[in-house]
Amino acid sequence: MLSHSLAAPPVAPRRPRSSRVLRRMRALLLAGAAATLVAAVLPPPPPVALGIGDPLFPLLGNPGYDVLSYDLAFTYHGNNTTPLDAVTRIEATATERLERINLDFAHGTVGSVEVDGLPAEFATVDEDLVIQPLLPLEAGSRTRITVTHTSDPRGGTGGWVRTRDGLVMANQADVAHRVFPSNDHPADKAYFTIRVTAPSELTAVANGVRVGRRPEGATTTWAYRTRHPMATELAQVAIGASAVPTREGPGGLPVRDVVPAKDAAALEPWLAKTPDQIAWMEGKVGPYPFENYGVLIADAATGYELETQTLSLFERRIFIGSPFPAWYVDSIMVHELAHQWFGDSVSPRRWSDLWLNEGHATWYEALYAEEKSGHTLQARLREAYRQSDRWRADGGPPAAPKPPAPGQKISLFRPVVYDGSALVLYALRQTIGREAFERLQRAWVREYRDGTAGTEDFVRLASETAGRDLSAFLQGWLYGERTPPMPGHPDWRSLPVATATGGTTGGRAEGADTRGTGRQPGKDTAHAPAVRR
């Protein structure tokens, strides 16, 4: 249990009491209060949902504290339509005086809450769990919050994803709190320990390094721990009849994959590509940023792939019986790998900074396809330029995207954040030159490793790298309603945008082909190959 100092009353100065006396007074006070505590009903004022004011998700995250670590314990009973029993332990530092603590949590039932080992009152409102400890938390103090709850895989709107043989997680963009109580915003990264108890015939894998495996009769408890801080939306747990093949990556990096055991042999040729893909990315931007990497292939139809930290999530269907050409699947594997640098190690400070994640991942996806398969980056981005004004009209400019459709959080992942944002990087490279651009990429992932960064940070670093102020140039590319002229390509034109009256405005059509590029709406979807097949 962590102790907190008692605030001195506003009276004449006096000699501070010893920490031993303060701890004894606090223990006596809390013990007496705990004897009559009744949870789930808070005294006035009524609880309210809070947020940190993210422009796209205003009630996501919570003010007043910084999470240092999560310890998640799940018990899976062998049926993926039954809620899991769970305990979430959070270590945090108060950044201001808190009489109440808000956590993001929905789609589960809370059984009890403790703060520093003693029962606390709690209530739920909207998608917040509001906790009132027996004593306020003072600014600068550390605390441990323990929530006993269920974690419900039913509902199908993100969080847990049911597979043919178990469960995996898909928590992006705003749904980790459907799985566990948290400060569910990428601005508050933390270390994770994840424990899973499941029937012994199943395998459980999570982010990071395995630190324990304990058989107990019919069940086995698996434990994993991250060595780098992680955003809640990147947490991953896979439970199923899985094989976990391992191999060595560049510099001895451990590579472990998680695949349906029945498909292990058929998937091996795909899995064997990962070490070379890692080496290719390291050659572009520098050392891989985490303790290990791997591909998680789930027997589920999600419609997207996902860059969960150290263990990227893929659908089985794009590898086995795939309608997609091999070069395209290769490039999608590199897209999710690139996210380990862009989005995972360097996380967005706000969700409107999403273009930094997806624009960079799309850039390296396309560059890999160019270098390995001859599908040129310039041809892909010229087609993207043709569509770009329409994408901006539909979804907003790259750095100021429109909010997702009500009840459809995944609709945030529109074409403008993929190829539309890769266009920004291409325009920047055209302006500052290839050598300066490559130095910028390396500096970005080095300077903000294990942290968060936003659009203004990228503009600043780009200007420093180029040796001149690029803010005016990037303003239009990042925030303009229309796509600026592409440097070096005066012949590139955007298709006209339909107006509310049914007419068109802006742009000039160039030829008859109006097909989009490879990215379709949705999170890292792989619904159709790019037109340069």
XYZ file of C-alpha atoms in Angstrom:
533
model
C 0.000 0.000 0.000
C 1.269 3.466 -0.847
C 0.899 6.203 1.683
C -0.156 9.821 1.149
C 0.674 12.868 3.232
C -2.153 14.532 5.121
C -2.579 18.179 4.154
C -1.792 20.568 7.029
C -4.673 22.864 8.129
C -4.362 26.590 7.317
C -3.143 27.715 10.728
C 0.026 29.266 12.129
C 3.244 27.505 11.068
C 4.208 24.515 13.135
C 6.859 21.830 13.052
C 5.889 19.099 10.538
C 4.896 15.780 12.024
C 7.030 12.776 11.260
C 5.985 10.537 8.376
C 5.501 7.662 10.874
C 2.939 9.671 12.867
C 1.136 10.705 9.686
C 0.929 7.117 8.454
C -0.437 5.957 11.821
C -3.095 8.711 11.881
C -4.110 7.918 8.322
C -4.372 4.179 9.012
C -6.605 4.743 12.057
C -8.843 7.137 10.151
C -9.204 4.858 7.134
C -9.780 1.720 9.176
C -12.661 3.359 11.003
C -14.228 4.709 7.869
C -13.904 1.418 5.975
C -16.026 -0.410 8.549
C -19.177 1.421 7.446
C -18.403 2.035 3.759
C -21.153 1.266 1.243
C -19.959 1.184 -2.384
C -21.720 2.173 -5.622
C -23.519 5.282 -4.317
C -21.538 8.508 -4.145
C -22.496 11.433 -1.914
C -23.229 14.802 -3.565
C -22.239 16.300 -5.928
C -23.427 13.779 -8.539
C -20.677 12.029 -10.510
C -19.892 13.377 -13.974
C -17.977 11.981 -16.921
C -14.728 13.821 -17.602
C -12.243 13.973 -20.453
C -9.016 15.684 -21.406
C -10.661 17.628 -24.227
C -9.481 15.666 -27.247
C -11.128 17.389 -30.251
C -12.371 14.079 -31.677
C -13.171 12.235 -28.420
C -13.896 14.942 -25.790
C -14.693 12.492 -22.973
C -11.745 10.191 -23.614
C -9.014 10.179 -20.992
C -9.229 11.857 -17.611
C -7.483 14.803 -15.965
C -5.601 14.917 -12.680
C -3.320 11.887 -12.759
C -0.634 10.110 -14.746
C -0.793 6.311 -14.991
C 2.561 4.657 -14.373
C 1.551 1.031 -14.847
C -1.341 -1.364 -15.395
C -1.535 -4.880 -14.021
C -4.380 -6.700 -15.793
C -5.591 -10.154 -14.756
C -8.188 -11.957 -16.880
C -9.815 -15.323 -16.272
C -11.186 -16.903 -19.448
C -13.643 -19.714 -18.847
C -13.325 -21.386 -22.250
C -16.361 -19.770 -23.879
C -15.941 -16.555 -25.856
C -19.575 -15.558 -25.331
C -19.154 -15.467 -21.541
C -17.753 -12.452 -19.651
C -14.253 -12.865 -18.306
C -13.533 -12.257 -14.634
C -10.929 -9.524 -14.308
C -8.910 -7.454 -11.877
C -7.273 -4.208 -12.997
C -4.592 -2.637 -10.814
C -3.400 0.840 -11.674
C -0.370 2.636 -10.249
C -0.652 6.374 -10.803
C 0.674 9.734 -9.680
C -1.778 12.521 -8.920
C -0.919 15.664 -10.887
C -3.428 17.742 -8.921
C -5.499 17.357 -5.771
C -8.244 14.813 -6.447
C -11.312 14.165 -4.344
C -12.594 11.835 -7.038
C -10.841 9.736 -9.663
C -12.393 9.090 -13.070
C -11.467 6.042 -15.127
C -12.776 5.229 -18.582
C -14.782 1.995 -18.397
C -17.852 0.602 -20.132
C -19.371 -2.738 -21.101
C -18.475 -4.511 -17.881
C -19.763 -4.862 -14.329
C -17.751 -3.465 -11.421
C -17.768 -5.599 -8.290
C -15.516 -3.581 -5.997
C -12.954 -0.776 -5.941
C -10.040 -0.207 -3.596
C -7.720 2.765 -3.351
C -4.442 1.987 -1.592
C -5.838 -1.257 -0.221
C -9.016 0.169 1.322
C -12.554 0.084 -0.097
C -13.700 3.131 -2.046
C -17.106 4.318 -3.113
C -17.793 4.278 -6.850
C -20.457 4.922 -9.439
C -20.717 4.739 -13.207
C -21.870 7.550 -15.468
C -21.825 7.394 -19.258
C -18.522 5.588 -20.010
C -16.733 6.640 -16.813
C -16.149 4.835 -13.545
C -16.090 7.552 -10.872
C -14.251 6.644 -7.658
C -14.256 8.505 -4.356
C -11.398 7.451 -2.049
C -11.750 7.900 1.695
C -9.196 10.708 1.618
C -8.394 13.045 -1.262
C -5.252 12.372 -3.231
C -2.749 15.179 -2.892
C -0.842 16.491 -5.897
C 2.383 14.556 -6.336
C 1.233 11.531 -4.341
C 1.267 7.998 -5.734
C -1.703 5.709 -5.478
C -2.827 2.188 -6.343
C -6.348 1.642 -7.633
C -7.738 -1.902 -7.779
C -10.956 -2.632 -9.665
C -12.601 -6.056 -9.650
C -14.859 -6.330 -12.687
C -16.029 -8.383 -15.624
C -14.782 -7.942 -19.182
C -17.478 -8.745 -21.706
C -16.578 -10.019 -25.202
C -20.148 -9.678 -26.436
C -21.322 -6.642 -28.348
C -19.107 -6.577 -31.407
C -18.153 -2.878 -31.374
C -14.477 -3.257 -30.562
C -12.379 -4.272 -27.617
C -12.572 -8.036 -27.537
C -12.914 -9.730 -30.927
C -14.260 -13.261 -30.935
C -12.297 -15.703 -33.082
C -13.132 -19.243 -34.143
C -11.188 -20.609 -31.158
C -11.095 -17.787 -28.606
C -10.445 -14.058 -28.346
C -8.107 -11.286 -29.456
C -8.148 -7.551 -28.758
C -8.738 -4.628 -31.136
C -8.868 -1.483 -29.002
C -8.398 1.286 -31.548
C -9.437 4.033 -31.487
C -11.601 4.521 -28.406
C -12.504 1.110 -27.024
C -9.809 -0.208 -24.680
C -12.102 0.864 -21.844
C -14.619 -1.724 -23.060
C -12.060 -4.286 -21.868
C -10.492 -2.797 -18.734
C -10.749 0.409 -16.641
C -8.103 2.844 -17.803
C -7.077 6.338 -18.700
C -7.934 5.463 -22.266
C -6.010 8.028 -24.293
C -2.658 7.592 -26.054
C -1.350 10.742 -24.346
C -1.035 8.712 -21.108
C 1.247 5.771 -21.879
C 2.207 3.273 -19.174
C 3.919 -0.044 -18.569
C 1.734 -3.177 -18.670
C 1.744 -6.521 -16.913
C -0.928 -8.851 -18.299
C -1.935 -12.163 -16.728
C -4.378 -14.576 -18.345
C -5.815 -17.710 -16.757
C -7.380 -20.024 -19.336
C -8.112 -23.732 -19.891
C -4.789 -25.545 -20.200
C -5.478 -26.760 -23.728
C -5.388 -23.122 -24.898
C -2.488 -20.700 -25.261
C -2.552 -17.091 -24.067
C -0.176 -14.457 -25.450
C 0.027 -10.723 -24.754
C 2.226 -7.717 -25.499
C 5.815 -7.811 -24.359
C 7.861 -10.653 -22.932
C 6.515 -13.768 -21.240
C 7.530 -13.675 -17.579
C 5.554 -16.633 -16.251
C 3.539 -19.747 -17.064
C 1.932 -21.648 -14.193
C -0.197 -24.773 -14.801
C -2.832 -25.380 -12.108
C -4.779 -28.501 -12.967
C -7.311 -27.735 -15.666
C -6.119 -24.157 -16.109
C -2.846 -22.367 -16.827
C -1.929 -18.799 -15.947
C 0.264 -16.922 -18.412
C 2.029 -13.643 -17.566
C 3.559 -11.027 -19.873
C 5.227 -7.686 -19.267
C 6.148 -4.784 -21.535
C 9.586 -3.240 -21.326
C 8.452 0.012 -22.888
C 5.424 2.199 -22.126
C 2.335 1.536 -24.206
C -0.893 3.332 -25.074
C -4.066 1.568 -23.950
C -5.332 1.294 -27.527
C -2.316 -0.905 -28.361
C -2.899 -3.567 -25.685
C -3.235 -7.102 -27.030
C -4.291 -10.445 -25.566
C -4.766 -13.525 -27.741
C -6.421 -16.642 -26.308
C -6.947 -19.736 -28.430
C -5.706 -23.025 -29.822
C -2.541 -21.331 -31.021
C 0.967 -22.187 -32.097
C 3.741 -19.757 -31.169
C 6.620 -20.232 -33.620
C 9.775 -18.270 -32.856
C 12.732 -17.089 -34.882
C 15.502 -14.525 -34.747
C 15.344 -11.063 -36.263
C 18.085 -8.519 -36.980
C 20.664 -8.247 -34.215
C 19.154 -11.224 -32.394
C 15.744 -9.566 -31.933
C 13.250 -12.183 -30.680
C 10.422 -12.723 -33.174
C 7.429 -14.718 -31.937
C 4.247 -15.199 -33.907
C 0.815 -16.377 -32.788
C -1.216 -18.357 -35.321
C -3.998 -20.949 -35.350
C -2.190 -24.233 -34.645
C -3.970 -25.957 -37.517
C -2.544 -23.423 -39.973
C 1.030 -23.209 -38.673
C 2.648 -25.044 -41.598
C 0.659 -23.175 -44.251
C 1.484 -19.815 -42.692
C 5.209 -20.450 -42.231
C 6.250 -18.980 -45.622
C 4.562 -15.698 -44.658
C 5.970 -15.651 -41.139
C 9.484 -16.271 -42.440
C 9.374 -12.878 -44.183
C 9.237 -10.840 -40.983
C 12.975 -10.697 -40.130
C 13.841 -9.285 -43.563
C 10.977 -6.794 -43.323
C 12.286 -5.608 -39.953
C 15.775 -5.256 -41.421
C 14.343 -3.215 -44.310
C 12.547 -0.850 -41.921
C 15.642 -0.488 -39.745
C 17.550 0.520 -42.856
C 15.042 3.319 -43.421
C 14.470 4.738 -39.926
C 16.796 3.098 -37.423
C 16.680 0.375 -34.764
C 13.453 -1.464 -34.009
C 12.082 0.246 -30.864
C 10.756 -2.658 -28.743
C 11.753 -5.871 -26.995
C 10.305 -8.260 -29.592
C 7.934 -8.415 -32.550
C 5.534 -10.846 -34.111
C 2.491 -11.406 -36.267
C -0.812 -12.423 -34.659
C -3.062 -14.123 -37.199
C -6.642 -14.447 -35.992
C -9.334 -16.664 -37.445
C -11.848 -13.832 -37.511
C -13.291 -11.483 -40.118
C -12.581 -8.012 -38.770
C -12.189 -6.072 -42.015
C -8.947 -4.512 -40.772
C -5.426 -5.177 -39.572
C -4.044 -3.528 -36.436
C -0.648 -2.473 -35.073
C -0.975 -3.693 -31.486
C 2.405 -3.114 -29.843
C 4.972 -5.885 -30.482
C 2.214 -8.167 -31.866
C 0.400 -6.899 -34.976
C -3.088 -8.293 -35.578
C -3.994 -9.740 -38.997
C -6.954 -11.639 -40.394
C -6.330 -15.238 -41.432
C -8.173 -14.668 -44.714
C -5.518 -12.396 -46.194
C -2.915 -15.202 -45.957
C -4.869 -18.410 -46.580
C -7.079 -18.553 -49.651
C -6.349 -14.871 -50.156
C -7.756 -13.082 -53.213
C -4.943 -10.537 -52.895
C -1.611 -10.733 -54.736
C 1.412 -11.640 -52.632
C 3.117 -8.268 -53.133
C 0.070 -6.521 -51.703
C -0.051 -8.731 -48.590
C 3.680 -8.151 -48.125
C 3.144 -4.399 -48.178
C 0.313 -4.629 -45.634
C 2.621 -6.594 -43.324
C 5.148 -3.750 -43.629
C 2.400 -1.176 -42.978
C 1.675 -2.683 -39.564
C 5.377 -3.178 -38.860
C 6.068 0.497 -39.665
C 3.488 1.446 -37.047
C 5.767 0.035 -34.351
C 7.883 3.151 -34.927
C 5.105 5.503 -36.097
C 2.107 5.290 -33.754
C 3.347 2.794 -31.155
C 6.784 4.020 -30.055
C 5.870 7.584 -31.032
C 2.185 7.853 -30.132
C -0.192 10.657 -31.132
C -0.719 13.378 -28.557
C -4.279 13.872 -29.828
C -6.376 11.704 -32.081
C -6.298 14.487 -34.679
C -2.572 13.683 -34.971
C -3.570 10.297 -36.425
C -2.153 11.317 -39.814
C 1.334 10.965 -38.331
C 0.613 7.279 -37.663
C -1.185 6.320 -40.834
C 0.572 8.654 -43.249
C 3.972 7.258 -42.292
C 2.824 3.625 -42.255
C 1.259 4.105 -45.697
C 4.464 5.760 -46.900
C 6.614 2.763 -45.983
C 3.985 0.331 -47.230
C 4.114 2.034 -50.644
C 7.903 2.420 -50.601
C 8.301 -1.292 -49.852
C 5.988 -2.179 -52.744
C 8.080 0.052 -55.009
C 11.452 -1.366 -54.001
C 10.399 -5.013 -53.806
C 7.678 -5.308 -56.455
C 7.985 -2.380 -58.829
C 4.680 -0.722 -57.955
C 5.954 2.833 -57.921
C 5.342 5.269 -55.112
C 4.902 8.143 -57.557
C 2.173 6.374 -59.520
C 0.287 5.538 -56.351
C 0.505 9.056 -54.989
C -0.417 10.656 -58.298
C -3.662 8.684 -58.144
C -4.075 9.723 -54.515
C -3.635 13.352 -55.555
C -6.475 12.924 -58.051
C -8.758 11.827 -55.224
C -7.398 14.094 -52.507
C -9.810 17.021 -52.727
C -12.738 14.615 -52.513
C -11.147 12.899 -49.527
C -10.663 16.237 -47.769
C -14.261 17.202 -48.447
C -15.444 13.894 -47.023
C -13.139 13.533 -44.005
C -11.442 16.882 -43.453
C -7.760 17.714 -44.000
C -5.085 15.334 -42.685
C -4.299 17.158 -39.407
C -7.863 18.296 -38.683
C -10.050 15.296 -39.501
C -13.783 15.377 -39.031
C -15.121 13.412 -36.041
C -16.188 9.835 -36.701
C -19.810 9.149 -37.506
C -21.994 8.714 -34.398
C -21.678 5.183 -33.099
C -19.026 4.347 -35.712
C -15.689 5.238 -34.125
C -13.768 3.259 -36.724
C -15.071 5.602 -39.429
C -12.319 7.991 -38.337
C -9.993 5.865 -40.486
C -10.828 7.413 -43.854
C -8.676 7.532 -47.009
C -7.426 11.015 -46.115
C -5.463 9.630 -43.143
C -3.828 6.960 -45.332
C -2.804 7.933 -48.882
C -4.087 11.465 -48.309
C -1.555 11.873 -45.502
C 1.232 10.099 -47.383
C 0.802 12.902 -49.935
C 1.905 15.364 -47.236
C 5.129 13.421 -46.775
C 5.705 13.236 -50.520
C 5.209 17.006 -50.867
C 7.646 17.537 -47.993
C 10.268 15.277 -49.586
C 9.826 17.086 -52.890
C 10.485 20.376 -51.076
C 13.394 19.589 -48.747
C 15.041 16.801 -50.724
C 15.440 13.095 -50.142
C 18.488 13.325 -47.863
C 16.934 15.860 -45.468
C 13.637 13.959 -45.507
C 15.335 10.715 -44.479
C 17.209 12.507 -41.696
C 13.885 13.903 -40.480
C 12.306 10.445 -40.332
C 15.162 9.075 -38.264
C 15.222 12.115 -35.986
C 11.452 11.871 -35.405
C 11.472 8.298 -34.098
C 14.659 8.897 -32.121
C 13.609 12.147 -30.412
C 10.104 11.001 -29.418
C 10.780 7.309 -28.771
C 8.547 5.872 -26.016
C 6.648 9.167 -25.876
C 3.924 11.166 -27.554
C 4.119 13.881 -30.171
C 1.797 16.031 -32.235
C 1.585 17.810 -35.551
C 3.243 20.963 -34.195
C 6.225 18.854 -33.079
C 6.581 17.411 -36.573
C 6.443 20.845 -38.198
C 9.083 22.129 -35.772
C 11.420 19.193 -36.341
C 10.954 19.349 -40.115
C 11.872 23.043 -40.048
C 14.953 22.379 -37.921
C 16.050 19.555 -40.193
C 15.554 21.584 -43.373
C 17.164 24.692 -41.904
C 14.200 26.908 -42.734
C 10.699 27.585 -41.464
C 8.260 25.173 -43.132
C 5.182 26.125 -41.128
C 3.594 28.181 -43.925
C 4.280 25.481 -46.522
C 2.854 22.699 -44.335
C -0.171 24.734 -43.225
C -2.000 24.159 -46.479
C -0.997 20.520 -46.744
C -2.092 19.737 -43.210
C -5.092 22.006 -42.709
C -6.292 23.232 -46.109
C -9.733 22.396 -47.475
C -8.110 21.877 -50.886
C -4.903 20.085 -51.742
C -2.059 22.496 -52.558
C -0.093 22.164 -55.826
C 2.381 19.293 -55.690
C 5.985 20.556 -55.834
C 7.745 19.282 -58.937
C 4.509 18.051 -60.532
C 2.603 21.040 -61.966
C 0.578 18.656 -64.158
C -1.001 16.818 -61.190
C -4.699 17.679 -60.791
C -7.444 16.734 -58.339
C -10.864 15.586 -59.403
C -13.676 18.128 -58.885
C -15.633 18.030 -55.651
C -19.416 17.772 -55.799
C -21.238 20.728 -54.221
C -24.402 20.667 -52.123
C -26.414 21.774 -55.188
C -25.181 18.859 -57.226
C -22.563 20.773 -59.213
C -18.800 20.581 -58.922
C -16.128 22.950 -57.754
C -12.371 23.077 -57.803
C -9.887 20.701 -59.332
C -9.713 19.444 -62.878
C -10.376 15.891 -63.951
C -7.424 14.175 -65.598
C -8.536 11.184 -67.620
C -11.447 8.873 -66.985
C -10.126 6.570 -64.253
C -11.747 7.540 -60.932
C -10.793 4.456 -58.965
C -9.332 5.033 -55.506
C -6.035 3.801 -54.203
C -5.525 0.652 -52.161
C -6.782 2.050 -48.856
C -10.509 1.982 -48.307
C -12.460 3.438 -45.374
C -11.845 1.543 -42.159
C -8.878 0.712 -39.988
C -5.937 -0.495 -42.101
C -8.297 -2.391 -44.373
C -7.184 -4.682 -47.123
C -10.359 -4.875 -49.165
C -8.858 -4.294 -52.623
C -5.385 -4.143 -54.092
C -4.066 -0.793 -55.209
C -4.709 0.073 -58.846
C -0.994 -0.396 -59.666
C -1.223 -4.219 -59.405
